PDB file of C-alpha atoms in Angstrom:
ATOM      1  CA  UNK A   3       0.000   0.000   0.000  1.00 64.00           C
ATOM      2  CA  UNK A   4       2.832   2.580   0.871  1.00 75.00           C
ATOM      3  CA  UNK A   5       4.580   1.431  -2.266  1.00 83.00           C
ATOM      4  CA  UNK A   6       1.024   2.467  -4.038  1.00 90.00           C
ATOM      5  CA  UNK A   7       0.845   5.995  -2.686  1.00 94.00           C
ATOM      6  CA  UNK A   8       4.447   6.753  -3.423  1.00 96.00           C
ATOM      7  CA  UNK A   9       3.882   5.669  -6.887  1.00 96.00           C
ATOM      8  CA  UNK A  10       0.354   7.926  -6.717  1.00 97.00           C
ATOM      9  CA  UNK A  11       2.491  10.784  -5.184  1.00 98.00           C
ATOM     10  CA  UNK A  12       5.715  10.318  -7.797  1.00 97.00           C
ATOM     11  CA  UNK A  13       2.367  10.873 -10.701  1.00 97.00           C
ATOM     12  CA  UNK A  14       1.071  13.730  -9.429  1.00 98.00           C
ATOM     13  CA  UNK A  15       4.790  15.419  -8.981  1.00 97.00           C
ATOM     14  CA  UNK A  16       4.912  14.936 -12.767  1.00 96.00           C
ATOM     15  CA  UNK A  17       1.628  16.488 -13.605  1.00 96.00           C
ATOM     16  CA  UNK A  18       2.606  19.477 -11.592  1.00 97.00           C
ATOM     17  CA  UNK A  19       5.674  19.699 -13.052  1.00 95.00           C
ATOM     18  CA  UNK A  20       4.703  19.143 -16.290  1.00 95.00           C
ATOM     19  CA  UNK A  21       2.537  22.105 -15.877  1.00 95.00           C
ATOM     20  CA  UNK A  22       4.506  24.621 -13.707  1.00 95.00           C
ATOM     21  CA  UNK A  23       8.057  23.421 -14.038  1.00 94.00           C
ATOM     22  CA  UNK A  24      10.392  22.402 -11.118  1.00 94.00           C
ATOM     23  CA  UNK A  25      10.918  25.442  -9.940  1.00 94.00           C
ATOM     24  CA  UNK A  26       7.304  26.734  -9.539  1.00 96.00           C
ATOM     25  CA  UNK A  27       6.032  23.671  -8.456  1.00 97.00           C
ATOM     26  CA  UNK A  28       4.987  23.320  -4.280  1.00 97.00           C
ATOM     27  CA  UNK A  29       4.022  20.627  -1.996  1.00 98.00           C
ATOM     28  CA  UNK A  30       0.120  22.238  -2.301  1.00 98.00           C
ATOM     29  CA  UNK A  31       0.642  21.716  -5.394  1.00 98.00           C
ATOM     30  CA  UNK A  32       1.263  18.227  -5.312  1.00 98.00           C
ATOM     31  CA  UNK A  33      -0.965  17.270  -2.456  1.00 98.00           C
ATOM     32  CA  UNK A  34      -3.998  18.952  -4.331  1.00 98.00           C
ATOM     33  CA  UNK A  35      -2.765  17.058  -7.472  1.00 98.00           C
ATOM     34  CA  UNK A  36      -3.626  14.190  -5.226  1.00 97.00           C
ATOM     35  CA  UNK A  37      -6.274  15.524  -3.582  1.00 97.00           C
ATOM     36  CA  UNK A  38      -5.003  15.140   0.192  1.00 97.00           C
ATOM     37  CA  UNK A  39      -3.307  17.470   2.307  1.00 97.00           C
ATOM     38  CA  UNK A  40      -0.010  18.389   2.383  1.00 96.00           C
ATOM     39  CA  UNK A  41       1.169  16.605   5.650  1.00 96.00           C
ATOM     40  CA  UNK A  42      -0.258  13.224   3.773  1.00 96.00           C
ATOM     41  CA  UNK A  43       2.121  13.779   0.880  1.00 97.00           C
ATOM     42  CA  UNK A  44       4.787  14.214   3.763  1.00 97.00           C
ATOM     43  CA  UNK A  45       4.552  10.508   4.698  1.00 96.00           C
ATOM     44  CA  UNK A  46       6.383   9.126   1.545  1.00 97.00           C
ATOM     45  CA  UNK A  47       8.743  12.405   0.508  1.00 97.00           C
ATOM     46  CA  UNK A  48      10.889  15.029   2.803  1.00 97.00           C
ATOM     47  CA  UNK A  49      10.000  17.551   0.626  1.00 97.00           C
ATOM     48  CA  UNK A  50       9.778  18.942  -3.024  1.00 97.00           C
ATOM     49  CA  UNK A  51      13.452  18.619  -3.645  1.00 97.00           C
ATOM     50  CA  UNK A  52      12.777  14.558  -2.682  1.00 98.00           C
ATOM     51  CA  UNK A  53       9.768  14.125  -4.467  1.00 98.00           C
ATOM     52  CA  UNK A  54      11.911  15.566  -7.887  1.00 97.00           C
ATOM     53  CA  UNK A  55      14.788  13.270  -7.410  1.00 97.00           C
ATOM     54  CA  UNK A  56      12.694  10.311  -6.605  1.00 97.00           C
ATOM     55  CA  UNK A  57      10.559  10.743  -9.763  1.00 97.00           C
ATOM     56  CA  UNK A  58      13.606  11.508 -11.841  1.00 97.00           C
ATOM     57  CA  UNK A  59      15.557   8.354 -10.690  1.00 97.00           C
ATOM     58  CA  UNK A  60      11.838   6.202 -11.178  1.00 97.00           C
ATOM     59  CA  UNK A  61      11.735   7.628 -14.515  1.00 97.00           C
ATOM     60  CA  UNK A  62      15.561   6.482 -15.479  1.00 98.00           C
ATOM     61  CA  UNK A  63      15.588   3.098 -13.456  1.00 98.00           C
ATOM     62  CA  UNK A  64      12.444   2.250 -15.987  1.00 97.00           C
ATOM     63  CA  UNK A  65      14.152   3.289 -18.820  1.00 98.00           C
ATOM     64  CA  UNK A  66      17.651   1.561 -17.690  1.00 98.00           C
ATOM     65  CA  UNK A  67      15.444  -1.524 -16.795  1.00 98.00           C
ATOM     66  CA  UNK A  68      14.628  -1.706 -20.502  1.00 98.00           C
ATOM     67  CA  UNK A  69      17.969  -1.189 -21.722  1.00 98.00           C
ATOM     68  CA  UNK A  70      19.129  -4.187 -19.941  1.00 98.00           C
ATOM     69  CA  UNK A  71      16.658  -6.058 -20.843  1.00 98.00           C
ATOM     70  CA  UNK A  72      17.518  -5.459 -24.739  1.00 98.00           C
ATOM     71  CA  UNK A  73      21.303  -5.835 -23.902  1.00 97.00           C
ATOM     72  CA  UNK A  74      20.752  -9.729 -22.646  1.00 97.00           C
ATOM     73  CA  UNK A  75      18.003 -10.637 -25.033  1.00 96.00           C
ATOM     74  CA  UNK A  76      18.366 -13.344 -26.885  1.00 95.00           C
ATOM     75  CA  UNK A  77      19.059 -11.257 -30.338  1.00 93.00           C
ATOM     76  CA  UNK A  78      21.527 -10.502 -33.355  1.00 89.00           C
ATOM     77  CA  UNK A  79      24.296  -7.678 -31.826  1.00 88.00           C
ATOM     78  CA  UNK A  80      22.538  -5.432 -34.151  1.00 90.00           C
ATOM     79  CA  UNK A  81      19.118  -5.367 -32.615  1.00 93.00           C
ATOM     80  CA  UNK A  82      20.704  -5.284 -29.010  1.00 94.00           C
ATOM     81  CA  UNK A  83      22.302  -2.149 -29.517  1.00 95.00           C
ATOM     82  CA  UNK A  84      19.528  -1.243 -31.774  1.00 97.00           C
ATOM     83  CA  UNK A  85      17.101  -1.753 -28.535  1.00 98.00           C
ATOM     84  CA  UNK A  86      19.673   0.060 -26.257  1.00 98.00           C
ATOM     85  CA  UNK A  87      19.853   3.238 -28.315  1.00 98.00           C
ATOM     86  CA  UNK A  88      15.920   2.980 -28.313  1.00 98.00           C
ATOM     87  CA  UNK A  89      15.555   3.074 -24.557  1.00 98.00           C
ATOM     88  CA  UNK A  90      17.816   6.325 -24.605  1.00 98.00           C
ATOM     89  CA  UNK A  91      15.849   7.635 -26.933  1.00 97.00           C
ATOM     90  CA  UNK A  92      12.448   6.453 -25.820  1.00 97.00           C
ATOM     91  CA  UNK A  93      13.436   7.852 -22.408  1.00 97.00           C
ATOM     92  CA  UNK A  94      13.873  11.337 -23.797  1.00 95.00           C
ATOM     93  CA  UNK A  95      10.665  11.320 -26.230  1.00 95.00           C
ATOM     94  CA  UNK A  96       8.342  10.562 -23.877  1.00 93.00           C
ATOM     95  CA  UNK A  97       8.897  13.279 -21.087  1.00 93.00           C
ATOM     96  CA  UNK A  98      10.031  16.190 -23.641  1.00 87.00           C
ATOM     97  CA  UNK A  99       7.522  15.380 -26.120  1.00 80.00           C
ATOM     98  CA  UNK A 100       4.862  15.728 -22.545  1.00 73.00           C
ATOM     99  CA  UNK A 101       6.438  19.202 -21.864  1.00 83.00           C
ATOM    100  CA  UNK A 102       8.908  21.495 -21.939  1.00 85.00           C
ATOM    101  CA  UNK A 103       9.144  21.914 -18.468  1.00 91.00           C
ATOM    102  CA  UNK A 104       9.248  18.020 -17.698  1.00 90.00           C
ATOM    103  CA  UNK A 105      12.154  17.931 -19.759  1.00 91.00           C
ATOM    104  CA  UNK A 106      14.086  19.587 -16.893  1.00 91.00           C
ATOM    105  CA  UNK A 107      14.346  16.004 -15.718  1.00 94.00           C
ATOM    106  CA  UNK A 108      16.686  15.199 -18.426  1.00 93.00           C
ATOM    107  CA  UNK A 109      18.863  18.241 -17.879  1.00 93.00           C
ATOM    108  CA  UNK A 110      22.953  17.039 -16.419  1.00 93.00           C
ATOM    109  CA  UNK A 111      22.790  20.422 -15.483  1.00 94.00           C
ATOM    110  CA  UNK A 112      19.729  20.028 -13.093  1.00 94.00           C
ATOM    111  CA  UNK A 113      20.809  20.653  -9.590  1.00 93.00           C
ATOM    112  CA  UNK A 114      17.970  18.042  -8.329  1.00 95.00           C
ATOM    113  CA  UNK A 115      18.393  15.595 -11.031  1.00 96.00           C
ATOM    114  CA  UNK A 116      21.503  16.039 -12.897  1.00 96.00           C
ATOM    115  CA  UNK A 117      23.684  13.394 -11.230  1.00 97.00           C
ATOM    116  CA  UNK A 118      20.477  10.955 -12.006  1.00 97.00           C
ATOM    117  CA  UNK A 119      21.145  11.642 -15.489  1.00 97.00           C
ATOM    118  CA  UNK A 120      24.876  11.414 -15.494  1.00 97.00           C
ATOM    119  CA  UNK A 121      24.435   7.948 -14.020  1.00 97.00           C
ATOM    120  CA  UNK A 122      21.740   6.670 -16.618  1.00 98.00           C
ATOM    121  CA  UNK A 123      24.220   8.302 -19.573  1.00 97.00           C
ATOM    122  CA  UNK A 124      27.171   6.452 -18.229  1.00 98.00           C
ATOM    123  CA  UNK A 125      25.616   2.896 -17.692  1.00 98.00           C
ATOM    124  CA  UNK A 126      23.974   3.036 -21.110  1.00 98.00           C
ATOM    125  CA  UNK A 127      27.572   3.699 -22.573  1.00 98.00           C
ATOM    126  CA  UNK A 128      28.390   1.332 -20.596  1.00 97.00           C
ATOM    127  CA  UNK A 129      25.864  -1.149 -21.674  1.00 97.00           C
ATOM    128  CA  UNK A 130      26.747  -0.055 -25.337  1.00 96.00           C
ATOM    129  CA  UNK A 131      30.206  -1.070 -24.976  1.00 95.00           C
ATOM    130  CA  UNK A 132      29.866  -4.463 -23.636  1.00 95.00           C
ATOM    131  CA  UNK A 133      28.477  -5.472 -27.055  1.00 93.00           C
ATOM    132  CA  UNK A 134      31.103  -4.007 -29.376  1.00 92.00           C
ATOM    133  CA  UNK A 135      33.272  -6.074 -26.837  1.00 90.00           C
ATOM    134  CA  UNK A 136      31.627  -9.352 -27.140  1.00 78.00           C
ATOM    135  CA  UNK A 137      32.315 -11.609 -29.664  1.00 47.00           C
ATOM    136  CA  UNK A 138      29.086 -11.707 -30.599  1.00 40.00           C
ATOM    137  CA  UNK A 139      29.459  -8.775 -32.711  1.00 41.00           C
ATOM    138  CA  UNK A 140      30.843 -10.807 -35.231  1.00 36.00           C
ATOM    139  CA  UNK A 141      27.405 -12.319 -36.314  1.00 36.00           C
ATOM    140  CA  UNK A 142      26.413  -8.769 -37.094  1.00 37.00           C
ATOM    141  CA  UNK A 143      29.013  -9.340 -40.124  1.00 37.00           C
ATOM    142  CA  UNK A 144      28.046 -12.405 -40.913  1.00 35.00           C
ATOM    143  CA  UNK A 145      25.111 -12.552 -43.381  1.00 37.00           C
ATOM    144  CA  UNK A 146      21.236 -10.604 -43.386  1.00 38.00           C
ATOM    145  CA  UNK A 147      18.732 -11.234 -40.812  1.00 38.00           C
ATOM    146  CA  UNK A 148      15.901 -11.119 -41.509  1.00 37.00           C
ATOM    147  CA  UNK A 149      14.337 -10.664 -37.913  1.00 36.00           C
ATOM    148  CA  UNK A 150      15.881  -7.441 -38.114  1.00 38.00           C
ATOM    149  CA  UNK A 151      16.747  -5.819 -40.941  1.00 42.00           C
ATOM    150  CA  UNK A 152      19.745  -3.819 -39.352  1.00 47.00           C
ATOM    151  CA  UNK A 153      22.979  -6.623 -39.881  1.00 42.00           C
ATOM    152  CA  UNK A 154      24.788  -5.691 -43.069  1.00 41.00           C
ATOM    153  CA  UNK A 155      24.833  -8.366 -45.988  1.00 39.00           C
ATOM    154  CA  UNK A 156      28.456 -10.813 -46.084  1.00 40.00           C
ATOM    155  CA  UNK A 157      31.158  -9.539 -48.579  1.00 43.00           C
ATOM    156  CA  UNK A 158      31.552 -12.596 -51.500  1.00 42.00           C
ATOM    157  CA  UNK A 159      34.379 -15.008 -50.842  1.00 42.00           C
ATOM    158  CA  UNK A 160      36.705 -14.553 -53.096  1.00 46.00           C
ATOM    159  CA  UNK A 161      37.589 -17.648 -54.948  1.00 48.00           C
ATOM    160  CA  UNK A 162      40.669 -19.908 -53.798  1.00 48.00           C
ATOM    161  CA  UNK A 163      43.810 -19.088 -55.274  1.00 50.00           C
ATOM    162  CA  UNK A 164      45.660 -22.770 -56.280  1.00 49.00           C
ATOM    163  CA  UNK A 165      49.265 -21.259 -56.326  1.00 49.00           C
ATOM    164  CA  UNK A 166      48.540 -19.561 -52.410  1.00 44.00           C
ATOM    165  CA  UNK A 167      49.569 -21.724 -49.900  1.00 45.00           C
ATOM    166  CA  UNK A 168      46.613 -22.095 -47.394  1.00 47.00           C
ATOM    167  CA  UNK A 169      46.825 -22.345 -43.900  1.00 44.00           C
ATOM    168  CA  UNK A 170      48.081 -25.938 -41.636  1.00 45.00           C
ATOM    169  CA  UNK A 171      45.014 -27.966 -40.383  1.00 46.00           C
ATOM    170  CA  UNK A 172      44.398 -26.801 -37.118  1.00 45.00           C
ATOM    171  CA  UNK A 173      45.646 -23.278 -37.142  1.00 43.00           C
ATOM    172  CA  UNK A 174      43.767 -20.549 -36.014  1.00 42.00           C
ATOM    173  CA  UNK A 175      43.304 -17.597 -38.482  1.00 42.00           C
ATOM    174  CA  UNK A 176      42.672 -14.366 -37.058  1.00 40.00           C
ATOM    175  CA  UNK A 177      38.967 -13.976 -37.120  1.00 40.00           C
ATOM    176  CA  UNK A 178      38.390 -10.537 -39.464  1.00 41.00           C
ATOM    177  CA  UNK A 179      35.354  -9.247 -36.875  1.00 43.00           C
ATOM    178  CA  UNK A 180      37.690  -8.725 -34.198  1.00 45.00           C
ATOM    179  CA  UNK A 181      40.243  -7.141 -35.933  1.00 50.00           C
ATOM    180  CA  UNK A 182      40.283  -3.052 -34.610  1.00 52.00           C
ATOM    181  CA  UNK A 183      39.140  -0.177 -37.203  1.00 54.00           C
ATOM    182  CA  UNK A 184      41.464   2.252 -37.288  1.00 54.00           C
ATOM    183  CA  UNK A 185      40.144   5.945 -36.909  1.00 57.00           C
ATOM    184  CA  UNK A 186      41.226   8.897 -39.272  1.00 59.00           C
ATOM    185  CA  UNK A 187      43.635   9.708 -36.586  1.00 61.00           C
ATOM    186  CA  UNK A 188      45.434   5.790 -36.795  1.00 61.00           C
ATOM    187  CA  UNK A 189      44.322   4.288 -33.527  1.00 66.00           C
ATOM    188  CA  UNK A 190      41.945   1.994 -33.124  1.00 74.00           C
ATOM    189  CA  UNK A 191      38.506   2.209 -32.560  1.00 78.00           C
ATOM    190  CA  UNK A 192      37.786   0.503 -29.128  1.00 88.00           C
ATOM    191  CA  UNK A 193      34.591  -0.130 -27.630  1.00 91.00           C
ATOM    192  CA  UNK A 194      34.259   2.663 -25.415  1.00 92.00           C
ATOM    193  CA  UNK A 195      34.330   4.999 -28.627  1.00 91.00           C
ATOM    194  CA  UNK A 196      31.946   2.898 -30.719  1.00 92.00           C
ATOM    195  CA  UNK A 197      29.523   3.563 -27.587  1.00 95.00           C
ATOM    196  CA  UNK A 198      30.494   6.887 -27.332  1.00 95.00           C
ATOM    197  CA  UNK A 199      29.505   7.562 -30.935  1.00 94.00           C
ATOM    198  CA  UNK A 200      25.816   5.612 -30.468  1.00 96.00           C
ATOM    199  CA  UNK A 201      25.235   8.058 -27.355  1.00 97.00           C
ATOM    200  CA  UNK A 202      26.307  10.944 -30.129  1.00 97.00           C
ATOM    201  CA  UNK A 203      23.724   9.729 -32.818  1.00 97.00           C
ATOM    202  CA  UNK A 204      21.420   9.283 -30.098  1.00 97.00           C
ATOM    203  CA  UNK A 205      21.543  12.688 -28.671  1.00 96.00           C
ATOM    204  CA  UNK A 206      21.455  13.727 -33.075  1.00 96.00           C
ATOM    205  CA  UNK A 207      17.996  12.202 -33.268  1.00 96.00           C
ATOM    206  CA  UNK A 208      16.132  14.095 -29.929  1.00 93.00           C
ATOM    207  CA  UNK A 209      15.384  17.079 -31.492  1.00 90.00           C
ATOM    208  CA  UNK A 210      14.099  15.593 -34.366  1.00 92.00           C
ATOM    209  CA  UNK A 211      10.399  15.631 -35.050  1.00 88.00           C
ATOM    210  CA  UNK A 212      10.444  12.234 -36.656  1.00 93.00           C
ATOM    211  CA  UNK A 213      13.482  10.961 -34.403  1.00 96.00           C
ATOM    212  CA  UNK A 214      12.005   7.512 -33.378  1.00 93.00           C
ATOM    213  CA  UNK A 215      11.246   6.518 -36.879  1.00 96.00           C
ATOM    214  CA  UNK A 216      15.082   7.004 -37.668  1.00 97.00           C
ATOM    215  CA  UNK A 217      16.667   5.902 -35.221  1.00 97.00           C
ATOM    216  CA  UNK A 218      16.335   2.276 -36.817  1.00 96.00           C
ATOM    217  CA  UNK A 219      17.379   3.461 -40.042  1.00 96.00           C
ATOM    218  CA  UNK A 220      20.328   5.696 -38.745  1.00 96.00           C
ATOM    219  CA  UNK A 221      21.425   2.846 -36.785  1.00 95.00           C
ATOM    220  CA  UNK A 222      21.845   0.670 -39.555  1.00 88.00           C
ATOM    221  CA  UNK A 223      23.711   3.299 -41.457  1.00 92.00           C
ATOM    222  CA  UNK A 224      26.212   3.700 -38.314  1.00 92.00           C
ATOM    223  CA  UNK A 225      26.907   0.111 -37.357  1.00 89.00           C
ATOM    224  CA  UNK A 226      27.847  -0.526 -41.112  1.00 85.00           C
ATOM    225  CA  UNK A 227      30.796   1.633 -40.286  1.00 77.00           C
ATOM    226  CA  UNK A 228      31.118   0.669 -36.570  1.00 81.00           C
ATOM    227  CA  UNK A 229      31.289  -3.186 -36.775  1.00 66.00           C
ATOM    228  CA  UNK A 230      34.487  -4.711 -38.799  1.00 59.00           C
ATOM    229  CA  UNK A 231      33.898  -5.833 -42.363  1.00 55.00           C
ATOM    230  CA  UNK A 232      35.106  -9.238 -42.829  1.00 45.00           C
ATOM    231  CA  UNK A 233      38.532  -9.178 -44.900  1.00 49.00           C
ATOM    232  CA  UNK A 234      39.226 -10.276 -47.866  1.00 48.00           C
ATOM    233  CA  UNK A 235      42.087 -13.020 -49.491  1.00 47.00           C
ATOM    234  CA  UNK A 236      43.589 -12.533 -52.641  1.00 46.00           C
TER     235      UNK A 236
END
């Protein structure tokens, strides 16, 4: 039941700040939201400033939750990241695309919820970076699929060469999907800076009017660059 009201109280901040803003929101304003008095809306926050963070860190925790969830589903590397990008994004539509004021929830800046947001931005890189470090990545190279239209088509095999001398039984070639892509500047592009340049497309697409509708597209378009290209033998 207490779980209950603090969820009813967490809605009702929202509505008010959704209208008024953080700033110009009040506990009366909250508690009328509700319809109780003030010193009921005091048994499950301090305050104002507790009622913001709460709802801030509710909002991101759901949003992480789903992230997660799309990180160990059982799904090409494409459609992972695909889904972890889309809980960013999601995240960000839904509260903006409410109200301009709500959006002060997504603001680093915020001094209520700012370290929320920091947190939610770094475990989504995070979660981004596990994947380009996995070896499953290399399945993204691999062929089509079909489930979900975001892995990039194989490269032909070259035919054999007769007159090249192919490798002993039992070696172990260096598997092409692992191999690093170097960067315009020579070094290699690690996993940290494949996530880092998701988070960048993500943050592209918010403004956008149509930005959920790209952000499969867009995503396509950036892990064909991202993920290694299998190489070819001559």
């Amino acid at each position: 039941m207490a779980n209950d009201r603090l969820t009813d109280v967490l809605d009702a901040t929202y509505t008010c700040l959704s209208r008024y803003g953080v700033r110009r929101t009040t506990m009366d304003d909250i508690a009328g939201e509700m319809g109780v008095s003030r010193s009921a809306v005091y048994q499950y926050v301090r305050g104002k400033d507790d009622a913001v963070r709460q709802l801030a860190r509710r909002l991101h925790d759901r949003a992480l939750e789903r992230a997660a969830a799309a990180a160990a589903c059982d799904a090409p590397p494409a459609e992972r990241i695909h889904g972890i990008m889309a809980a960013k994004l999601d995240l960000v539509l839904d509260i903006a695309g409410g109200s301009s004021h709500a959006a002060e929830l997504l603001d680093a800046k915020a001094r209520l919820s700012g370290d929320i947001c920091d947190a939610f931005t770094e475990r989504i890189r995070g979660l981004l970076a596990e994947q380009f470090a996995g070896t499953g990545v290399a399945a993204v190279t691999a062929g089509p699929t079909e489930a979900t239209g975001l892995a990039r088509p194989a490269e032909p095999v070259p035919p054999t060469d007769p007159t090249r001398p192919t490798a002993p039984t039992g070696s172990s070639p260096t598997t092409p999907a692992t191999t690093p892509i170097p960067t315009p500047d020579g070094t290699p592009l690690t996993p940290a800076r494949a996530a880092d340049i998701c988070l960048a497309l993500v943050i592209g697409l918010e403004s956008l009017p149509d930005a959920a509708h790209l952000l499969r597209p867009a995503t396509y378009a950036l892990l064909t660059g991202l993920l290694p290209a299998p190489e070819s033998h001559s």
